[in-house]
């Protein structure tokens, strides 16, 4: 064992070809050990399997040639140009360099055998300018060629690395040295049984094939293995967290079968959809169980998540507990307060709102009431957990979020309470692959049908030169007593500029286009009171057109609003557009969404907009959006909790993800038994990569 680990633990700087300076530079990018270096995978590959005879070269070919140097040196009269003529017996080829003369003259000497790769050109005969080259012992010695023969790896490298010689060439060399030293000594984190069932190569072979592939097939298998490995390690971490929560006992207990709840449902102006009823059943089962609930409620915009949340809250409250409802922004928290207060008017529950922006005296008073159990439902923002709020008997936390928390952040959050039940609701649909990754530790409930009676929203894309027609259409709708939104994008980098754009537009629209109508401007810089007043006026029909930045994206619910006009639609993410569109179509009348694009917008933008115009299914749109923008962009937050995969692609590798998840959960629940060595090497690697996720978890 000693011997086995000895080489792996050799400090990087002592690896042949590294040294202290390069070791320091590698360290800056997180490469601290030899195994780290071996896991520094190529960014892409060059196909240099194409070794040709010089006589068969054609101008414009990219090819690799082996040959012996006949002459070399500077071209007479052009001192700075270095030229070597090589031959392979079938013909001659000139190699030309315009720099590096002093260096090259010591290396590319007469009789040296070279392998060169480059594009074939012509200048008084065939040549290659600045070819990639490698010195061989003799023609036929192609065994150990790293740079010029076969499928050749290219690595990412930054400017400092380049200066220190850590370009692809330098990296190939040291990675090859590391490989020779100890690739066969690495522990394989993938259990033998899984590897054989899925036909994945073992770690040493996979490393060899990923860095210096012998064939396309070898490379493909290796990438597949590493993609699986990444997904499997993450899912194992997630499974461990899931398992730990499953084993916990909560302090609280729900008994009363729900009289308030019955009354609440009875008083609703509608009947719950079958999807809502089913999901509510899943939530109640969790609440009644001895382990705390950890559930994700996934549903499209307008699918009716709020009423499900409120019913769960009511169930907790009538059992004598407190419930907290956390929203991502203050505006949303305020809107939830008004919706929930309205829904619970008859239930006689006590609700309060706790926000970070409230005055200290007010917050103090609220905190006292919460602690004394004088309120039942606490609605708020992060203030609910980040400030020193003590609860009386908190048994349920509902988070209405816009992809704000990843697994790690949530684990931290849960660590704060006394094992409260947790219900997370996403504001927009997210694809299953992302749900399994970012929300993988939660059980999933999906509301997959919409409340009945919704008319599909007619959606159109218009160029900005058709804007006047859009305005005419708007007037026509307004004259029928309807209301409208006109939304302008707010882009982070230039919030001020964009805000000015919205303000200018608002003034132009009020004075020139819609002088006979009542307009209001809504944006994030307004005080909560002002926003509240505008929202109320709009809801009460005192405003015809609400000109807004994206602050209206979530929350506002106005049945008479039937037209949504989105300016510069190409600047919004698809999910965001879908969410904006979801603001209309909430009443009985036909609704419209008109997306106006700048005339300079690209084909991709047009494709995206066409996609959203063609369907109303939020899950489909989300899939499409994810594929277009990639997961990081899709989630739109730095703190999204997405691991930094090098090989796996959660969109492309969805099947692999499902398989990895199943194995991980089966191993953690001991359905699959591993040897103790396999278990410990798996556990070590999971802890190494995902320790952050476990920081705030009770040991288990
Ligand atoms: P979201 O899932 O986007 O949060 P909401 O909870 O805001 O959706 O619900 C959207 C609208 O649908 C609300 O006006 C709500 O009152 C209404 N609604 C919810 N459930 C039903 C139902 N079963 N039947 C009819 N309307 C419903
Ligand atoms: Mg909602």
JSON list of C-alpha atoms in Angstrom, two decimals, residues 168-358:
[
{"chain": "A", "resi": 168, "resn": "UNK", "atom": "CA", "xyz": [-0.69, 22.05, -24.94]},
{"chain": "A", "resi": 169, "resn": "UNK", "atom": "CA", "xyz": [2.77, 20.80, -25.79]},
{"chain": "A", "resi": 170, "resn": "UNK", "atom": "CA", "xyz": [4.12, 21.28, -22.29]},
{"chain": "A", "resi": 171, "resn": "UNK", "atom": "CA", "xyz": [1.02, 19.85, -20.70]},
{"chain": "A", "resi": 172, "resn": "UNK", "atom": "CA", "xyz": [1.12, 16.77, -22.92]},
{"chain": "A", "resi": 173, "resn": "UNK", "atom": "CA", "xyz": [4.63, 16.13, -21.78]},
{"chain": "A", "resi": 174, "resn": "UNK", "atom": "CA", "xyz": [4.02, 16.40, -18.04]},
{"chain": "A", "resi": 175, "resn": "UNK", "atom": "CA", "xyz": [0.72, 14.58, -18.19]},
{"chain": "A", "resi": 176, "resn": "UNK", "atom": "CA", "xyz": [2.44, 11.80, -20.08]},
{"chain": "A", "resi": 177, "resn": "UNK", "atom": "CA", "xyz": [5.10, 11.69, -17.38]},
{"chain": "A", "resi": 178, "resn": "UNK", "atom": "CA", "xyz": [2.47, 11.54, -14.65]},
{"chain": "A", "resi": 179, "resn": "UNK", "atom": "CA", "xyz": [0.72, 8.80, -16.52]},
{"chain": "A", "resi": 180, "resn": "UNK", "atom": "CA", "xyz": [3.84, 6.73, -16.85]},
{"chain": "A", "resi": 181, "resn": "UNK", "atom": "CA", "xyz": [4.53, 7.19, -13.18]},
{"chain": "A", "resi": 182, "resn": "UNK", "atom": "CA", "xyz": [1.23, 6.26, -11.65]},
{"chain": "A", "resi": 183, "resn": "UNK", "atom": "CA", "xyz": [-1.91, 6.04, -13.76]},
{"chain": "A", "resi": 184, "resn": "UNK", "atom": "CA", "xyz": [-2.20, 2.41, -12.72]},
{"chain": "A", "resi": 185, "resn": "UNK", "atom": "CA", "xyz": [-1.96, 3.30, -9.07]},
{"chain": "A", "resi": 186, "resn": "UNK", "atom": "CA", "xyz": [-5.05, 5.47, -8.78]},
{"chain": "A", "resi": 187, "resn": "UNK", "atom": "CA", "xyz": [-7.99, 4.07, -6.83]},
{"chain": "A", "resi": 188, "resn": "UNK", "atom": "CA", "xyz": [-10.96, 3.52, -9.04]},
{"chain": "A", "resi": 189, "resn": "UNK", "atom": "CA", "xyz": [-13.92, 5.35, -7.52]},
{"chain": "A", "resi": 190, "resn": "UNK", "atom": "CA", "xyz": [-16.30, 3.43, -9.74]},
{"chain": "A", "resi": 191, "resn": "UNK", "atom": "CA", "xyz": [-17.17, 0.07, -8.21]},
{"chain": "A", "resi": 192, "resn": "UNK", "atom": "CA", "xyz": [-16.17, -2.90, -10.32]},
{"chain": "A", "resi": 193, "resn": "UNK", "atom": "CA", "xyz": [-19.73, -4.16, -10.48]},
{"chain": "A", "resi": 194, "resn": "UNK", "atom": "CA", "xyz": [-21.01, -0.92, -12.01]},
{"chain": "A", "resi": 195, "resn": "UNK", "atom": "CA", "xyz": [-18.15, -0.78, -14.47]},
{"chain": "A", "resi": 196, "resn": "UNK", "atom": "CA", "xyz": [-18.82, -4.24, -15.71]},
{"chain": "A", "resi": 197, "resn": "UNK", "atom": "CA", "xyz": [-22.59, -3.78, -15.89]},
{"chain": "A", "resi": 198, "resn": "UNK", "atom": "CA", "xyz": [-22.19, -0.58, -17.89]},
{"chain": "A", "resi": 199, "resn": "UNK", "atom": "CA", "xyz": [-19.10, -1.72, -19.75]},
{"chain": "A", "resi": 200, "resn": "UNK", "atom": "CA", "xyz": [-17.02, 1.26, -18.66]},
{"chain": "A", "resi": 201, "resn": "UNK", "atom": "CA", "xyz": [-13.21, 1.14, -18.85]},
{"chain": "A", "resi": 202, "resn": "UNK", "atom": "CA", "xyz": [-11.21, 1.07, -15.60]},
{"chain": "A", "resi": 203, "resn": "UNK", "atom": "CA", "xyz": [-9.51, 4.23, -14.44]},
{"chain": "A", "resi": 204, "resn": "UNK", "atom": "CA", "xyz": [-6.02, 3.58, -15.82]},
{"chain": "A", "resi": 205, "resn": "UNK", "atom": "CA", "xyz": [-7.23, 2.70, -19.28]},
{"chain": "A", "resi": 206, "resn": "UNK", "atom": "CA", "xyz": [-9.72, 5.56, -19.28]},
{"chain": "A", "resi": 207, "resn": "UNK", "atom": "CA", "xyz": [-7.00, 8.06, -18.37]},
{"chain": "A", "resi": 208, "resn": "UNK", "atom": "CA", "xyz": [-4.74, 6.78, -21.11]},
{"chain": "A", "resi": 209, "resn": "UNK", "atom": "CA", "xyz": [-7.52, 6.96, -23.66]},
{"chain": "A", "resi": 210, "resn": "UNK", "atom": "CA", "xyz": [-8.72, 10.38, -22.66]},
{"chain": "A", "resi": 211, "resn": "UNK", "atom": "CA", "xyz": [-5.29, 12.01, -22.87]},
{"chain": "A", "resi": 212, "resn": "UNK", "atom": "CA", "xyz": [-3.66, 9.98, -25.62]},
{"chain": "A", "resi": 213, "resn": "UNK", "atom": "CA", "xyz": [-6.43, 8.13, -27.40]},
{"chain": "A", "resi": 214, "resn": "UNK", "atom": "CA", "xyz": [-5.52, 5.13, -29.48]},
{"chain": "A", "resi": 215, "resn": "UNK", "atom": "CA", "xyz": [-8.79, 5.25, -31.36]},
{"chain": "A", "resi": 216, "resn": "UNK", "atom": "CA", "xyz": [-12.06, 7.16, -31.61]},
{"chain": "A", "resi": 217, "resn": "UNK", "atom": "CA", "xyz": [-13.75, 4.31, -29.80]},
{"chain": "A", "resi": 218, "resn": "UNK", "atom": "CA", "xyz": [-11.23, 4.35, -26.97]},
{"chain": "A", "resi": 219, "resn": "UNK", "atom": "CA", "xyz": [-11.77, 8.07, -26.55]},
{"chain": "A", "resi": 220, "resn": "UNK", "atom": "CA", "xyz": [-15.53, 7.77, -26.62]},
{"chain": "A", "resi": 221, "resn": "UNK", "atom": "CA", "xyz": [-15.53, 5.06, -23.96]},
{"chain": "A", "resi": 222, "resn": "UNK", "atom": "CA", "xyz": [-13.20, 7.07, -21.76]},
{"chain": "A", "resi": 223, "resn": "UNK", "atom": "CA", "xyz": [-15.30, 10.22, -21.97]},
{"chain": "A", "resi": 224, "resn": "UNK", "atom": "CA", "xyz": [-18.38, 8.22, -21.24]},
{"chain": "A", "resi": 225, "resn": "UNK", "atom": "CA", "xyz": [-16.75, 6.76, -18.19]},
{"chain": "A", "resi": 226, "resn": "UNK", "atom": "CA", "xyz": [-15.68, 10.14, -16.83]},
{"chain": "A", "resi": 227, "resn": "UNK", "atom": "CA", "xyz": [-19.06, 11.68, -17.55]},
{"chain": "A", "resi": 228, "resn": "UNK", "atom": "CA", "xyz": [-20.68, 8.84, -15.66]},
{"chain": "A", "resi": 229, "resn": "UNK", "atom": "CA", "xyz": [-18.17, 9.19, -12.85]},
{"chain": "A", "resi": 230, "resn": "UNK", "atom": "CA", "xyz": [-18.99, 12.89, -12.38]},
{"chain": "A", "resi": 231, "resn": "UNK", "atom": "CA", "xyz": [-22.72, 12.31, -12.36]},
{"chain": "A", "resi": 232, "resn": "UNK", "atom": "CA", "xyz": [-22.37, 9.30, -10.10]},
{"chain": "A", "resi": 233, "resn": "UNK", "atom": "CA", "xyz": [-20.24, 11.14, -7.53]},
{"chain": "A", "resi": 234, "resn": "UNK", "atom": "CA", "xyz": [-22.66, 14.05, -7.38]},
{"chain": "A", "resi": 235, "resn": "UNK", "atom": "CA", "xyz": [-25.67, 11.76, -7.12]},
{"chain": "A", "resi": 236, "resn": "UNK", "atom": "CA", "xyz": [-23.94, 9.81, -4.36]},
{"chain": "A", "resi": 237, "resn": "UNK", "atom": "CA", "xyz": [-23.46, 13.03, -2.42]},
{"chain": "A", "resi": 238, "resn": "UNK", "atom": "CA", "xyz": [-27.09, 13.89, -3.00]},
{"chain": "A", "resi": 239, "resn": "UNK", "atom": "CA", "xyz": [-28.19, 10.39, -2.01]},
{"chain": "A", "resi": 240, "resn": "UNK", "atom": "CA", "xyz": [-26.27, 10.64, 1.24]},
{"chain": "A", "resi": 241, "resn": "UNK", "atom": "CA", "xyz": [-27.98, 13.93, 2.07]},
{"chain": "A", "resi": 242, "resn": "UNK", "atom": "CA", "xyz": [-31.36, 12.55, 1.11]},
{"chain": "A", "resi": 243, "resn": "UNK", "atom": "CA", "xyz": [-30.73, 9.49, 3.25]},
{"chain": "A", "resi": 244, "resn": "UNK", "atom": "CA", "xyz": [-29.68, 11.51, 6.27]},
{"chain": "A", "resi": 245, "resn": "UNK", "atom": "CA", "xyz": [-32.86, 13.53, 6.17]},
{"chain": "A", "resi": 246, "resn": "UNK", "atom": "CA", "xyz": [-34.88, 10.40, 5.72]},
{"chain": "A", "resi": 247, "resn": "UNK", "atom": "CA", "xyz": [-33.43, 9.08, 8.95]},
{"chain": "A", "resi": 248, "resn": "UNK", "atom": "CA", "xyz": [-34.11, 12.20, 10.99]},
{"chain": "A", "resi": 249, "resn": "UNK", "atom": "CA", "xyz": [-37.01, 12.58, 13.35]},
{"chain": "A", "resi": 250, "resn": "UNK", "atom": "CA", "xyz": [-38.92, 15.79, 13.57]},
{"chain": "A", "resi": 251, "resn": "UNK", "atom": "CA", "xyz": [-40.10, 17.34, 16.81]},
{"chain": "A", "resi": 252, "resn": "UNK", "atom": "CA", "xyz": [-43.56, 18.20, 15.69]},
{"chain": "A", "resi": 253, "resn": "UNK", "atom": "CA", "xyz": [-46.54, 16.05, 14.92]},
{"chain": "A", "resi": 254, "resn": "UNK", "atom": "CA", "xyz": [-49.72, 16.77, 13.01]},
{"chain": "A", "resi": 255, "resn": "UNK", "atom": "CA", "xyz": [-52.95, 15.31, 14.34]},
{"chain": "A", "resi": 256, "resn": "UNK", "atom": "CA", "xyz": [-56.10, 17.26, 13.63]},
{"chain": "A", "resi": 257, "resn": "UNK", "atom": "CA", "xyz": [-57.56, 15.94, 10.39]},
{"chain": "A", "resi": 258, "resn": "UNK", "atom": "CA", "xyz": [-58.03, 19.44, 9.08]},
{"chain": "A", "resi": 259, "resn": "UNK", "atom": "CA", "xyz": [-61.31, 21.21, 9.75]},
{"chain": "A", "resi": 260, "resn": "UNK", "atom": "CA", "xyz": [-59.95, 24.62, 8.88]},
{"chain": "A", "resi": 261, "resn": "UNK", "atom": "CA", "xyz": [-58.57, 23.09, 5.77]},
{"chain": "A", "resi": 262, "resn": "UNK", "atom": "CA", "xyz": [-61.91, 21.61, 4.82]},
{"chain": "A", "resi": 263, "resn": "UNK", "atom": "CA", "xyz": [-63.53, 24.98, 5.22]},
{"chain": "A", "resi": 264, "resn": "UNK", "atom": "CA", "xyz": [-60.73, 26.63, 3.26]},
{"chain": "A", "resi": 265, "resn": "UNK", "atom": "CA", "xyz": [-61.23, 24.31, 0.34]},
{"chain": "A", "resi": 266, "resn": "UNK", "atom": "CA", "xyz": [-64.96, 24.78, 0.59]},
{"chain": "A", "resi": 267, "resn": "UNK", "atom": "CA", "xyz": [-64.57, 28.55, 0.41]},
{"chain": "A", "resi": 268, "resn": "UNK", "atom": "CA", "xyz": [-62.27, 28.55, -2.59]},
{"chain": "A", "resi": 269, "resn": "UNK", "atom": "CA", "xyz": [-63.92, 30.02, -5.69]},
{"chain": "A", "resi": 270, "resn": "UNK", "atom": "CA", "xyz": [-62.78, 26.95, -7.64]},
{"chain": "A", "resi": 271, "resn": "UNK", "atom": "CA", "xyz": [-62.27, 23.24, -7.27]},
{"chain": "A", "resi": 272, "resn": "UNK", "atom": "CA", "xyz": [-58.70, 21.96, -6.98]},
{"chain": "A", "resi": 273, "resn": "UNK", "atom": "CA", "xyz": [-57.46, 20.32, -10.16]},
{"chain": "A", "resi": 274, "resn": "UNK", "atom": "CA", "xyz": [-56.68, 16.62, -9.92]},
{"chain": "A", "resi": 275, "resn": "UNK", "atom": "CA", "xyz": [-52.96, 17.45, -10.11]},
{"chain": "A", "resi": 276, "resn": "UNK", "atom": "CA", "xyz": [-53.27, 19.91, -7.22]},
{"chain": "A", "resi": 277, "resn": "UNK", "atom": "CA", "xyz": [-55.20, 17.36, -5.15]},
{"chain": "A", "resi": 278, "resn": "UNK", "atom": "CA", "xyz": [-52.64, 14.63, -5.84]},
{"chain": "A", "resi": 279, "resn": "UNK", "atom": "CA", "xyz": [-49.71, 16.86, -4.96]},
{"chain": "A", "resi": 280, "resn": "UNK", "atom": "CA", "xyz": [-51.43, 18.03, -1.80]},
{"chain": "A", "resi": 281, "resn": "UNK", "atom": "CA", "xyz": [-51.84, 14.36, -0.84]},
{"chain": "A", "resi": 282, "resn": "UNK", "atom": "CA", "xyz": [-48.09, 13.80, -1.32]},
{"chain": "A", "resi": 283, "resn": "UNK", "atom": "CA", "xyz": [-47.34, 16.82, 0.84]},
{"chain": "A", "resi": 284, "resn": "UNK", "atom": "CA", "xyz": [-49.70, 15.77, 3.64]},
{"chain": "A", "resi": 285, "resn": "UNK", "atom": "CA", "xyz": [-48.23, 12.26, 3.66]},
{"chain": "A", "resi": 286, "resn": "UNK", "atom": "CA", "xyz": [-44.79, 13.80, 4.15]},
{"chain": "A", "resi": 287, "resn": "UNK", "atom": "CA", "xyz": [-46.07, 16.11, 6.86]},
{"chain": "A", "resi": 288, "resn": "UNK", "atom": "CA", "xyz": [-47.64, 13.23, 8.75]},
{"chain": "A", "resi": 289, "resn": "UNK", "atom": "CA", "xyz": [-44.49, 11.12, 8.51]},
{"chain": "A", "resi": 290, "resn": "UNK", "atom": "CA", "xyz": [-41.91, 11.16, 11.31]},
{"chain": "A", "resi": 291, "resn": "UNK", "atom": "CA", "xyz": [-39.12, 12.28, 8.97]},
{"chain": "A", "resi": 292, "resn": "UNK", "atom": "CA", "xyz": [-39.10, 15.92, 7.89]},
{"chain": "A", "resi": 293, "resn": "UNK", "atom": "CA", "xyz": [-40.52, 16.70, 4.48]},
{"chain": "A", "resi": 294, "resn": "UNK", "atom": "CA", "xyz": [-38.04, 17.70, 1.76]},
{"chain": "A", "resi": 295, "resn": "UNK", "atom": "CA", "xyz": [-40.14, 18.25, -1.27]},
{"chain": "A", "resi": 296, "resn": "UNK", "atom": "CA", "xyz": [-39.89, 20.19, -4.49]},
{"chain": "A", "resi": 297, "resn": "UNK", "atom": "CA", "xyz": [-43.11, 21.39, -6.04]},
{"chain": "A", "resi": 298, "resn": "UNK", "atom": "CA", "xyz": [-42.64, 21.83, -9.75]},
{"chain": "A", "resi": 299, "resn": "UNK", "atom": "CA", "xyz": [-45.35, 23.47, -11.82]},
{"chain": "A", "resi": 300, "resn": "UNK", "atom": "CA", "xyz": [-45.78, 25.78, -14.74]},
{"chain": "A", "resi": 301, "resn": "UNK", "atom": "CA", "xyz": [-46.58, 29.47, -14.36]},
{"chain": "A", "resi": 302, "resn": "UNK", "atom": "CA", "xyz": [-50.23, 29.74, -13.40]},
{"chain": "A", "resi": 303, "resn": "UNK", "atom": "CA", "xyz": [-50.62, 26.06, -12.55]},
{"chain": "A", "resi": 304, "resn": "UNK", "atom": "CA", "xyz": [-51.83, 27.01, -9.08]},
{"chain": "A", "resi": 305, "resn": "UNK", "atom": "CA", "xyz": [-48.95, 26.35, -6.73]},
{"chain": "A", "resi": 306, "resn": "UNK", "atom": "CA", "xyz": [-49.92, 29.06, -4.27]},
{"chain": "A", "resi": 307, "resn": "UNK", "atom": "CA", "xyz": [-53.15, 27.45, -3.19]},
{"chain": "A", "resi": 308, "resn": "UNK", "atom": "CA", "xyz": [-51.31, 24.18, -2.56]},
{"chain": "A", "resi": 309, "resn": "UNK", "atom": "CA", "xyz": [-48.77, 25.99, -0.41]},
{"chain": "A", "resi": 310, "resn": "UNK", "atom": "CA", "xyz": [-51.49, 27.81, 1.51]},
{"chain": "A", "resi": 311, "resn": "UNK", "atom": "CA", "xyz": [-53.36, 24.58, 2.22]},
{"chain": "A", "resi": 312, "resn": "UNK", "atom": "CA", "xyz": [-50.16, 23.02, 3.60]},
{"chain": "A", "resi": 313, "resn": "UNK", "atom": "CA", "xyz": [-49.55, 26.08, 5.73]},
{"chain": "A", "resi": 314, "resn": "UNK", "atom": "CA", "xyz": [-53.06, 25.96, 7.07]},
{"chain": "A", "resi": 315, "resn": "UNK", "atom": "CA", "xyz": [-52.64, 22.32, 8.04]},
{"chain": "A", "resi": 316, "resn": "UNK", "atom": "CA", "xyz": [-49.57, 23.23, 10.08]},
{"chain": "A", "resi": 317, "resn": "UNK", "atom": "CA", "xyz": [-51.27, 26.22, 11.67]},
{"chain": "A", "resi": 318, "resn": "UNK", "atom": "CA", "xyz": [-54.36, 24.41, 12.77]},
{"chain": "A", "resi": 319, "resn": "UNK", "atom": "CA", "xyz": [-52.13, 21.90, 14.50]},
{"chain": "A", "resi": 320, "resn": "UNK", "atom": "CA", "xyz": [-50.81, 24.76, 16.59]},
{"chain": "A", "resi": 321, "resn": "UNK", "atom": "CA", "xyz": [-47.56, 25.37, 14.72]},
{"chain": "A", "resi": 322, "resn": "UNK", "atom": "CA", "xyz": [-46.02, 28.26, 12.89]},
{"chain": "A", "resi": 323, "resn": "UNK", "atom": "CA", "xyz": [-45.26, 28.29, 9.19]},
{"chain": "A", "resi": 324, "resn": "UNK", "atom": "CA", "xyz": [-42.82, 30.50, 7.32]},
{"chain": "A", "resi": 325, "resn": "UNK", "atom": "CA", "xyz": [-43.19, 31.46, 3.67]},
{"chain": "A", "resi": 326, "resn": "UNK", "atom": "CA", "xyz": [-40.04, 32.75, 2.03]},
{"chain": "A", "resi": 327, "resn": "UNK", "atom": "CA", "xyz": [-40.02, 34.71, -1.24]},
{"chain": "A", "resi": 328, "resn": "UNK", "atom": "CA", "xyz": [-36.99, 35.75, -3.31]},
{"chain": "A", "resi": 329, "resn": "UNK", "atom": "CA", "xyz": [-37.77, 39.49, -3.30]},
{"chain": "A", "resi": 330, "resn": "UNK", "atom": "CA", "xyz": [-39.54, 41.96, -1.05]},
{"chain": "A", "resi": 331, "resn": "UNK", "atom": "CA", "xyz": [-42.06, 42.78, -3.75]},
{"chain": "A", "resi": 332, "resn": "UNK", "atom": "CA", "xyz": [-42.99, 39.16, -4.05]},
{"chain": "A", "resi": 333, "resn": "UNK", "atom": "CA", "xyz": [-43.20, 38.73, -0.31]},
{"chain": "A", "resi": 334, "resn": "UNK", "atom": "CA", "xyz": [-45.59, 41.66, -0.19]},
{"chain": "A", "resi": 335, "resn": "UNK", "atom": "CA", "xyz": [-47.69, 40.20, -2.94]},
{"chain": "A", "resi": 336, "resn": "UNK", "atom": "CA", "xyz": [-47.80, 36.83, -1.23]},
{"chain": "A", "resi": 337, "resn": "UNK", "atom": "CA", "xyz": [-48.94, 38.58, 1.92]},
{"chain": "A", "resi": 338, "resn": "UNK", "atom": "CA", "xyz": [-51.89, 40.09, 0.13]},
{"chain": "A", "resi": 339, "resn": "UNK", "atom": "CA", "xyz": [-52.84, 36.90, -1.74]},
{"chain": "A", "resi": 340, "resn": "UNK", "atom": "CA", "xyz": [-52.55, 34.72, 1.30]},
{"chain": "A", "resi": 341, "resn": "UNK", "atom": "CA", "xyz": [-54.36, 37.20, 3.56]},
{"chain": "A", "resi": 342, "resn": "UNK", "atom": "CA", "xyz": [-57.20, 37.25, 1.07]},
{"chain": "A", "resi": 343, "resn": "UNK", "atom": "CA", "xyz": [-57.34, 33.46, 0.84]},
{"chain": "A", "resi": 344, "resn": "UNK", "atom": "CA", "xyz": [-57.30, 33.08, 4.60]},
{"chain": "A", "resi": 345, "resn": "UNK", "atom": "CA", "xyz": [-59.62, 35.93, 5.49]},
{"chain": "A", "resi": 346, "resn": "UNK", "atom": "CA", "xyz": [-62.16, 33.59, 7.03]},
{"chain": "A", "resi": 347, "resn": "UNK", "atom": "CA", "xyz": [-59.74, 31.23, 8.70]},
{"chain": "A", "resi": 348, "resn": "UNK", "atom": "CA", "xyz": [-58.86, 33.60, 11.52]},
{"chain": "A", "resi": 349, "resn": "UNK", "atom": "CA", "xyz": [-55.11, 33.12, 11.34]},
{"chain": "A", "resi": 350, "resn": "UNK", "atom": "CA", "xyz": [-52.52, 35.72, 12.24]},
{"chain": "A", "resi": 351, "resn": "UNK", "atom": "CA", "xyz": [-50.09, 36.68, 9.50]},
{"chain": "A", "resi": 352, "resn": "UNK", "atom": "CA", "xyz": [-47.09, 38.99, 9.55]},
{"chain": "A", "resi": 353, "resn": "UNK", "atom": "CA", "xyz": [-44.51, 40.24, 7.08]},
{"chain": "A", "resi": 354, "resn": "UNK", "atom": "CA", "xyz": [-40.81, 40.35, 7.92]},
{"chain": "A", "resi": 355, "resn": "UNK", "atom": "CA", "xyz": [-38.46, 42.16, 5.54]},
{"chain": "A", "resi": 356, "resn": "UNK", "atom": "CA", "xyz": [-34.82, 43.14, 5.66]},
{"chain": "A", "resi": 357, "resn": "UNK", "atom": "CA", "xyz": [-35.69, 46.74, 4.81]},
{"chain": "A", "resi": 358, "resn": "UNK", "atom": "CA", "xyz": [-38.01, 47.27, 7.76]}
]
